[in-house]
Short mmCIF file of C-alpha atoms and ligand atoms in Angstrom, two decimals:
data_model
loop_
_atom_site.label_atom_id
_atom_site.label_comp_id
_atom_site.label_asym_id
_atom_site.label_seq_id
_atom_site.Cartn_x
_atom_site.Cartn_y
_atom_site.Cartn_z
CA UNK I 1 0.00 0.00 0.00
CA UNK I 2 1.45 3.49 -0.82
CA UNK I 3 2.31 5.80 1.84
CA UNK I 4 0.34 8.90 2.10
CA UNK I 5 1.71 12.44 1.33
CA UNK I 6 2.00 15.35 3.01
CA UNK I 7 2.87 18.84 2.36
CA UNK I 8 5.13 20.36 4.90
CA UNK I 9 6.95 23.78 3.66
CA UNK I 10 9.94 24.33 5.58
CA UNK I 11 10.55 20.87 7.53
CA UNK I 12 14.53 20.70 8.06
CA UNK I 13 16.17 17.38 8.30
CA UNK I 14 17.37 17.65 12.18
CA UNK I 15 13.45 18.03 13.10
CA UNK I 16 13.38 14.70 14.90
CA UNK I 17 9.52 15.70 15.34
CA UNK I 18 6.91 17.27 13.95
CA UNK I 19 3.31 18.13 14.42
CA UNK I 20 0.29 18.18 11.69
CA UNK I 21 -2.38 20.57 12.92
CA UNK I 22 -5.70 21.96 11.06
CA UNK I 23 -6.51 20.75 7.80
CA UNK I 24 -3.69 17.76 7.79
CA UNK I 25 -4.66 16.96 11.11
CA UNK I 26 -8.57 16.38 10.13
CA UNK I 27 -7.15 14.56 6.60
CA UNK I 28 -5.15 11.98 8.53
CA UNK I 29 -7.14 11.20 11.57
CA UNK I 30 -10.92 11.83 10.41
CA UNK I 31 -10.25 11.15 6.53
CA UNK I 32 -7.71 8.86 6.05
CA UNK I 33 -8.32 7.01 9.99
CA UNK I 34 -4.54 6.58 10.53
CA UNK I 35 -3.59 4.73 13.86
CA UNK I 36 -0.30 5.23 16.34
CA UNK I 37 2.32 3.57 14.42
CA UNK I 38 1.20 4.62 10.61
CA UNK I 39 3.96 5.83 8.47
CA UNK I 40 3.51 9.35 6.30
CA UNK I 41 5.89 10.33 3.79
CA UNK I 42 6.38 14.52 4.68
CA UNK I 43 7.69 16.29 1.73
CA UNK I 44 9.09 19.84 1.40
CA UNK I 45 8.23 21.31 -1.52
CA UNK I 46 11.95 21.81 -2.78
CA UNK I 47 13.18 18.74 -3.12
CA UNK I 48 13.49 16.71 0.45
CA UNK I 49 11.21 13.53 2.00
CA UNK I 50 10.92 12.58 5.31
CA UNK I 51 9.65 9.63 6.10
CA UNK I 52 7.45 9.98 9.63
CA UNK I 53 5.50 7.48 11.93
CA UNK I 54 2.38 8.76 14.11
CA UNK I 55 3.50 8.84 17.44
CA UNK I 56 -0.39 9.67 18.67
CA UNK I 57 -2.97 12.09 18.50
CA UNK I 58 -3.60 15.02 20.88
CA UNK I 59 -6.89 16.93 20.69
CA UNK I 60 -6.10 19.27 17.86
CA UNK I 61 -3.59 17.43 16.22
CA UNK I 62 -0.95 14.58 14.90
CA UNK I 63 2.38 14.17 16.78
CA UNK I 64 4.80 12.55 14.24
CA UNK I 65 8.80 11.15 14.68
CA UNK I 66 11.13 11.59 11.46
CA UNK I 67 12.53 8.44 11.31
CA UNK I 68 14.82 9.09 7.98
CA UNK I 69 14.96 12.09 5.04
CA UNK I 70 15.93 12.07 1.77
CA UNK I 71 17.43 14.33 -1.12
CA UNK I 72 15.45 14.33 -3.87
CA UNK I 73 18.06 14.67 -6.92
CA UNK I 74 16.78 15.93 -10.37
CA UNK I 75 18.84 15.72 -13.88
CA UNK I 76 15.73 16.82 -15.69
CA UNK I 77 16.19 20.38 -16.89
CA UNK I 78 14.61 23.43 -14.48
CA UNK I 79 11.42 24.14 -16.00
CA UNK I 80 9.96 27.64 -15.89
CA UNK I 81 6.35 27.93 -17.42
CA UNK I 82 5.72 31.96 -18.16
CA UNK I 83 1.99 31.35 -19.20
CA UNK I 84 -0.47 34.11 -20.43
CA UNK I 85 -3.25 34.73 -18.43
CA UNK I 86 -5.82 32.47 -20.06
CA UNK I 87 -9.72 33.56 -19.74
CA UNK I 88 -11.81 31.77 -17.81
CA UNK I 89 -10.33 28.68 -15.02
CA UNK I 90 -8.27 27.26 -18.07
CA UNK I 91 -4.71 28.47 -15.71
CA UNK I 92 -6.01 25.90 -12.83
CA UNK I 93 -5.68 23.40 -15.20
CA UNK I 94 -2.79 24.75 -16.58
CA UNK I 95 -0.84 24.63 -13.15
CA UNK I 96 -2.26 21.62 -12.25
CA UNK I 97 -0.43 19.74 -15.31
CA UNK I 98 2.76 21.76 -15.35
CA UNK I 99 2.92 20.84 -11.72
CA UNK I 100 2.83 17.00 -12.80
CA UNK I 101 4.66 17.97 -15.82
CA UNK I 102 7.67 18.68 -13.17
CA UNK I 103 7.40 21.79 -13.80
CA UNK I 104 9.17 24.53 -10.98
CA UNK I 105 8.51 27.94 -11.95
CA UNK I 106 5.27 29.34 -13.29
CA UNK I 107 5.26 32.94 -13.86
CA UNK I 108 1.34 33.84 -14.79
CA UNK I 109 1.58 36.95 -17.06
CA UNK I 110 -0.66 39.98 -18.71
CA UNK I 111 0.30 41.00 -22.22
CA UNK I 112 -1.40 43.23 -24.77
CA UNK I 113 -4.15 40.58 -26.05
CA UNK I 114 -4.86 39.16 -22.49
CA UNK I 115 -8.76 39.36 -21.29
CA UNK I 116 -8.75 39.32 -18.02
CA UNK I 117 -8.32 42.07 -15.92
CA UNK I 118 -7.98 41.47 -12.38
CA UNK I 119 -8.69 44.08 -9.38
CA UNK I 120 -5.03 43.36 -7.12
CA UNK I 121 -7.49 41.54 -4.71
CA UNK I 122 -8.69 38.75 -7.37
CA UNK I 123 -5.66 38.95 -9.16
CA UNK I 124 -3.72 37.84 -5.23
CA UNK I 125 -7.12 35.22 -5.17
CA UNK I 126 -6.17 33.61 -8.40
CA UNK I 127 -2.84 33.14 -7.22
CA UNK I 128 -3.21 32.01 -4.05
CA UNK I 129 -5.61 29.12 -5.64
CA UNK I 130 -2.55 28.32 -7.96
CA UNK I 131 -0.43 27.94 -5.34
CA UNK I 132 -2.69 25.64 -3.21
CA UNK I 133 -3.39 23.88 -6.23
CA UNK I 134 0.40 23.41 -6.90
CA UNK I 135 0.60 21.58 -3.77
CA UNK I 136 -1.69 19.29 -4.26
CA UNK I 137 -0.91 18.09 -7.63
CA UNK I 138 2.43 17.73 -5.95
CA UNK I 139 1.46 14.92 -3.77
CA UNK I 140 -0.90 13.75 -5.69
CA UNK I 141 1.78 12.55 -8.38
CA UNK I 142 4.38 12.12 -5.91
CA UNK I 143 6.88 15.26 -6.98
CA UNK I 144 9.60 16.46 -4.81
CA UNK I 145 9.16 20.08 -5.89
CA UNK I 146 6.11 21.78 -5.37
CA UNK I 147 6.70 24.79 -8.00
CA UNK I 148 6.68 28.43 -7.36
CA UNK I 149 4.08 30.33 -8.25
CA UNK I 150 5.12 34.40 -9.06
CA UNK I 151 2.30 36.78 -8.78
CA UNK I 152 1.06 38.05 -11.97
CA UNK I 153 3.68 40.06 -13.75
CA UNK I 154 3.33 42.39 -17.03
CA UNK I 155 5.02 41.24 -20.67
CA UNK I 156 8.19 43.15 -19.46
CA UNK I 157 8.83 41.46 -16.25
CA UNK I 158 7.80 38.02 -17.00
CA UNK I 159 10.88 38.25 -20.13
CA UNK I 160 13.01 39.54 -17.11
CA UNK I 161 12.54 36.94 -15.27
CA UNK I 162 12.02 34.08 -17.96
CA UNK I 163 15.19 35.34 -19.85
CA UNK I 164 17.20 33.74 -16.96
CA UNK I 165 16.93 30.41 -17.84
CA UNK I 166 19.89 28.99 -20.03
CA UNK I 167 17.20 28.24 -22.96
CA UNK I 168 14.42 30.71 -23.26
CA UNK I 169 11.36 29.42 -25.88
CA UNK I 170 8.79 31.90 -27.01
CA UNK I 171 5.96 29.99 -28.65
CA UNK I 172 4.67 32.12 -31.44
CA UNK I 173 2.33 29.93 -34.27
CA UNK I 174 3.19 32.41 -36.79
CA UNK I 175 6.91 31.56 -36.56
CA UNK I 176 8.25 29.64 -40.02
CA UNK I 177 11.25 27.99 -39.84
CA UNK I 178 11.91 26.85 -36.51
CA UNK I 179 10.16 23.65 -34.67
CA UNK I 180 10.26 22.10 -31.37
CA UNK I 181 12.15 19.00 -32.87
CA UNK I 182 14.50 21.42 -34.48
CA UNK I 183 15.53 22.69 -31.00
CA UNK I 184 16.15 19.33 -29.05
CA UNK I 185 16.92 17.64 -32.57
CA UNK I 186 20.85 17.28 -31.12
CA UNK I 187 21.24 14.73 -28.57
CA UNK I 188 24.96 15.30 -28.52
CA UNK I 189 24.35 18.69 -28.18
CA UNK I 190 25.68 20.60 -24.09
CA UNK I 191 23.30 19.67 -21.22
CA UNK I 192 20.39 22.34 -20.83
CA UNK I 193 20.28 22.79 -17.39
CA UNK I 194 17.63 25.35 -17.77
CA UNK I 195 14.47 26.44 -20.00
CA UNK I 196 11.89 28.70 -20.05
CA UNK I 197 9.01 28.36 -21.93
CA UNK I 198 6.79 31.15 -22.58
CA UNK I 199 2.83 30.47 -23.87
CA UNK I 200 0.46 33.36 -24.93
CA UNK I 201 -2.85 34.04 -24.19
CA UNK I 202 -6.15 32.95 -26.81
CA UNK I 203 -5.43 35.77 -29.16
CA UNK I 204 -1.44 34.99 -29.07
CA UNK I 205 1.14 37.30 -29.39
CA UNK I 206 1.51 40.54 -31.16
CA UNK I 207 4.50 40.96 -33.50
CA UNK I 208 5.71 43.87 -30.91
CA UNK I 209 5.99 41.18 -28.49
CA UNK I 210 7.42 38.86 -30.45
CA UNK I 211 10.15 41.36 -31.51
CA UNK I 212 10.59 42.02 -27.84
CA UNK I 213 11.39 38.49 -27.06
CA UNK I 214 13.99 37.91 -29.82
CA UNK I 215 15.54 41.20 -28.79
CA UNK I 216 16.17 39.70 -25.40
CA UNK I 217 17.25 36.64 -27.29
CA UNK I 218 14.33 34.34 -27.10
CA UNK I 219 13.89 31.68 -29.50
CA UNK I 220 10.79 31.78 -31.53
CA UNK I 221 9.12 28.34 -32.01
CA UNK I 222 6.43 26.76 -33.24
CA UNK I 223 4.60 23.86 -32.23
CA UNK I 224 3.53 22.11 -35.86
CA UNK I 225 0.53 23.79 -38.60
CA UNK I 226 -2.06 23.44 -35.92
CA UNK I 227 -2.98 25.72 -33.85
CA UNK I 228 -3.19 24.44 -30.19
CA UNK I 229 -5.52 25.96 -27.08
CA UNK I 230 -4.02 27.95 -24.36
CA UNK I 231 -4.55 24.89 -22.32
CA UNK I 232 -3.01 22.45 -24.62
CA UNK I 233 -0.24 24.00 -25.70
CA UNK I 234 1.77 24.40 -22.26
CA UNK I 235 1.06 20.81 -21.79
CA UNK I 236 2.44 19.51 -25.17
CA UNK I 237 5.86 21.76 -24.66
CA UNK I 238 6.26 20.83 -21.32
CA UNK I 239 5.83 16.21 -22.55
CA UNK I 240 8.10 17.16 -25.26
CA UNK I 241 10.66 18.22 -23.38
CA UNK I 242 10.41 15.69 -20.12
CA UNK I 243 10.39 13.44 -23.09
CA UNK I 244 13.54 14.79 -24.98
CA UNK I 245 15.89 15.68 -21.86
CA UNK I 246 13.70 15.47 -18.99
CA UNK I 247 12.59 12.68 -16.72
CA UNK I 248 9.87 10.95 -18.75
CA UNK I 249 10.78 7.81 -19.88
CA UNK I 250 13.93 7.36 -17.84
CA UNK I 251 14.38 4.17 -16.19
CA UNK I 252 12.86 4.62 -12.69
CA UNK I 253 15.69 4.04 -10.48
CA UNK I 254 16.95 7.60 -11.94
CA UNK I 255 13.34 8.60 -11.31
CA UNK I 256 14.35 10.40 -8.37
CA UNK I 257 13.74 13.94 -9.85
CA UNK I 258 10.69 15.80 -11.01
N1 SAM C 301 -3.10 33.61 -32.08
C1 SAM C 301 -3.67 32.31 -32.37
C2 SAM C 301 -5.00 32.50 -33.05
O1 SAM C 301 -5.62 33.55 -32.85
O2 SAM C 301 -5.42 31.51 -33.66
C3 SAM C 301 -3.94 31.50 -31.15
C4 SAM C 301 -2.98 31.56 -30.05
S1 SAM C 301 -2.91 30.03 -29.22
C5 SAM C 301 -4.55 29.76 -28.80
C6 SAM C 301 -2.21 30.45 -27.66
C7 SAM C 301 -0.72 30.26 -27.54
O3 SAM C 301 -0.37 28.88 -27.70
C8 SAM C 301 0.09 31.00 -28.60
O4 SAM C 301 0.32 32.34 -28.21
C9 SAM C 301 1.37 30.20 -28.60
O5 SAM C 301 2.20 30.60 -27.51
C10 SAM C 301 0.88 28.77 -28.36
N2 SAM C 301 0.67 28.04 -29.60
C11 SAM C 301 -0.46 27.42 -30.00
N3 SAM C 301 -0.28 26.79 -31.17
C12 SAM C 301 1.01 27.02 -31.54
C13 SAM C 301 1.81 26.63 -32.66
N4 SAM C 301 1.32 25.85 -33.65
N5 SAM C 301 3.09 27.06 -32.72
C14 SAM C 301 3.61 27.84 -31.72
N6 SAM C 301 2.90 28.23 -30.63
C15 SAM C 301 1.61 27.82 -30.54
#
């Protein structure tokens, strides 16, 4: 039977014991019935698991020992997701796959063809849903790395912070000549330790943005004749490269990475 998850930000590896209170409390006693003596499997967020035994219960919540941690190693690259703001609850769907996509960095961002507009309450809403959402798609599909979630940035910061990344991608269906297979077409070629990818909204990019990206040497691509959704494109980048020099399809006993 497979241990159960939990999400525990900040647990350090000398913690010989720890405490679940509120929400994880109610899931492991009233949900999930766990007894004295039932292992959990804690996990950090970035990149440690801890494996823990229920010592008892008090009134309000879980006492747990840390019996042994772990390092969570990756050799898949650092994925950053710098996604449009698509109309509508397509982005919860959107984090929710990048998250299981391995994804670590998802910068939601406004550009000139974006609908919504958000008041800085909703827009702080939204993203507080992604990052809750984050989490759990985390332990749900039993990632190491529950990604980070930036508040909602303009075009001009989100190619800031998305130009950081050793690759940068800018997904633009108008471009001609280059394709996704063009850019991981070299298995010989250097390790990528590092790529951004960077997904417009519905009504895509204008060519002012697109001549913004290359100037701060993005690489155009494009993604095949069709056309894909908002919601499918992230998804098919983000398989593609897991596939070409991430994690998916590597024999498990590298699995341990995103
Ligand atoms: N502007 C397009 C139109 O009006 O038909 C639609 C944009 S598409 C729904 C949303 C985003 O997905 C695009 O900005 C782009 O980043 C990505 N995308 C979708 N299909 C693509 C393709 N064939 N090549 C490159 N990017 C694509």
């Amino acid at each position: 039977m497979s241990i159960h998850r939990i999400y525990r930000p900040g647990l350090t590896a000398g913690a010989g014991r720890t405490e679940l209170e509120d929400e994880d409390f109610h899931y492991v006693k009233n949900v999930l019935r766990l007894k004295p003596g039932s292992l959990l499997m804690l996990f950090d967020g970035v990149g440690n698991e801890y494996t823990a035994v229920i010592e008892g219960f008090e009134s309000s919540k879980a006492i747990l020992s840390i019996k042994h941690s772990k390092r969570i190693l990756y050799d898949s690259p650092s994925l950053t997701l710098a996604q449009a703001l698509p109309k509508e609850s397509k982005m919860d769907f959107i984090v929710q796959k990048a998250t299981e996509l391995g994804v670590r960095y998802i910068i939601p961002f406004t550009s000139s063809r974006t609908v919504p507009k958000l008041t800085a309450d909703k827009a702080a809403a939204r993203v507080t849903r992604w990052r809750k959402i984050a989490s759990e798609a985390a332990k749900q599909c039993g990632g190491a790395i529950v990604p980070k979630v930036s508040e909602i940035v303009n075009f001009e910061a989100m190619l800031e912070e998305a130009a950081r990344s050793p690759l940068a991608l800018f997904f633009w269906e108008e471009e001609k000549s280059r394709g996704i297979r063009d850019i991981f077409s070299n298995p010989s070629g250097p390790e990528i330790s590092g790529v951004s990818v960077v997904v417009g909204p519905e009504g895509g990019f204008s060519r002012s943005e697109t001549a913004a990206a290359r100037d701060r040497d993005f690489t155009t691509v494009h993604l095949g004749r069709r056309i894909l959704r908002v919601e499918t494109a992230a998804l098919v980048i983000l398989s593609i490269i897991q596939y070409e020099i991430g994690s998916i399809g590597l024999p498990l006993e590298r699995k341990a990475t995103q």
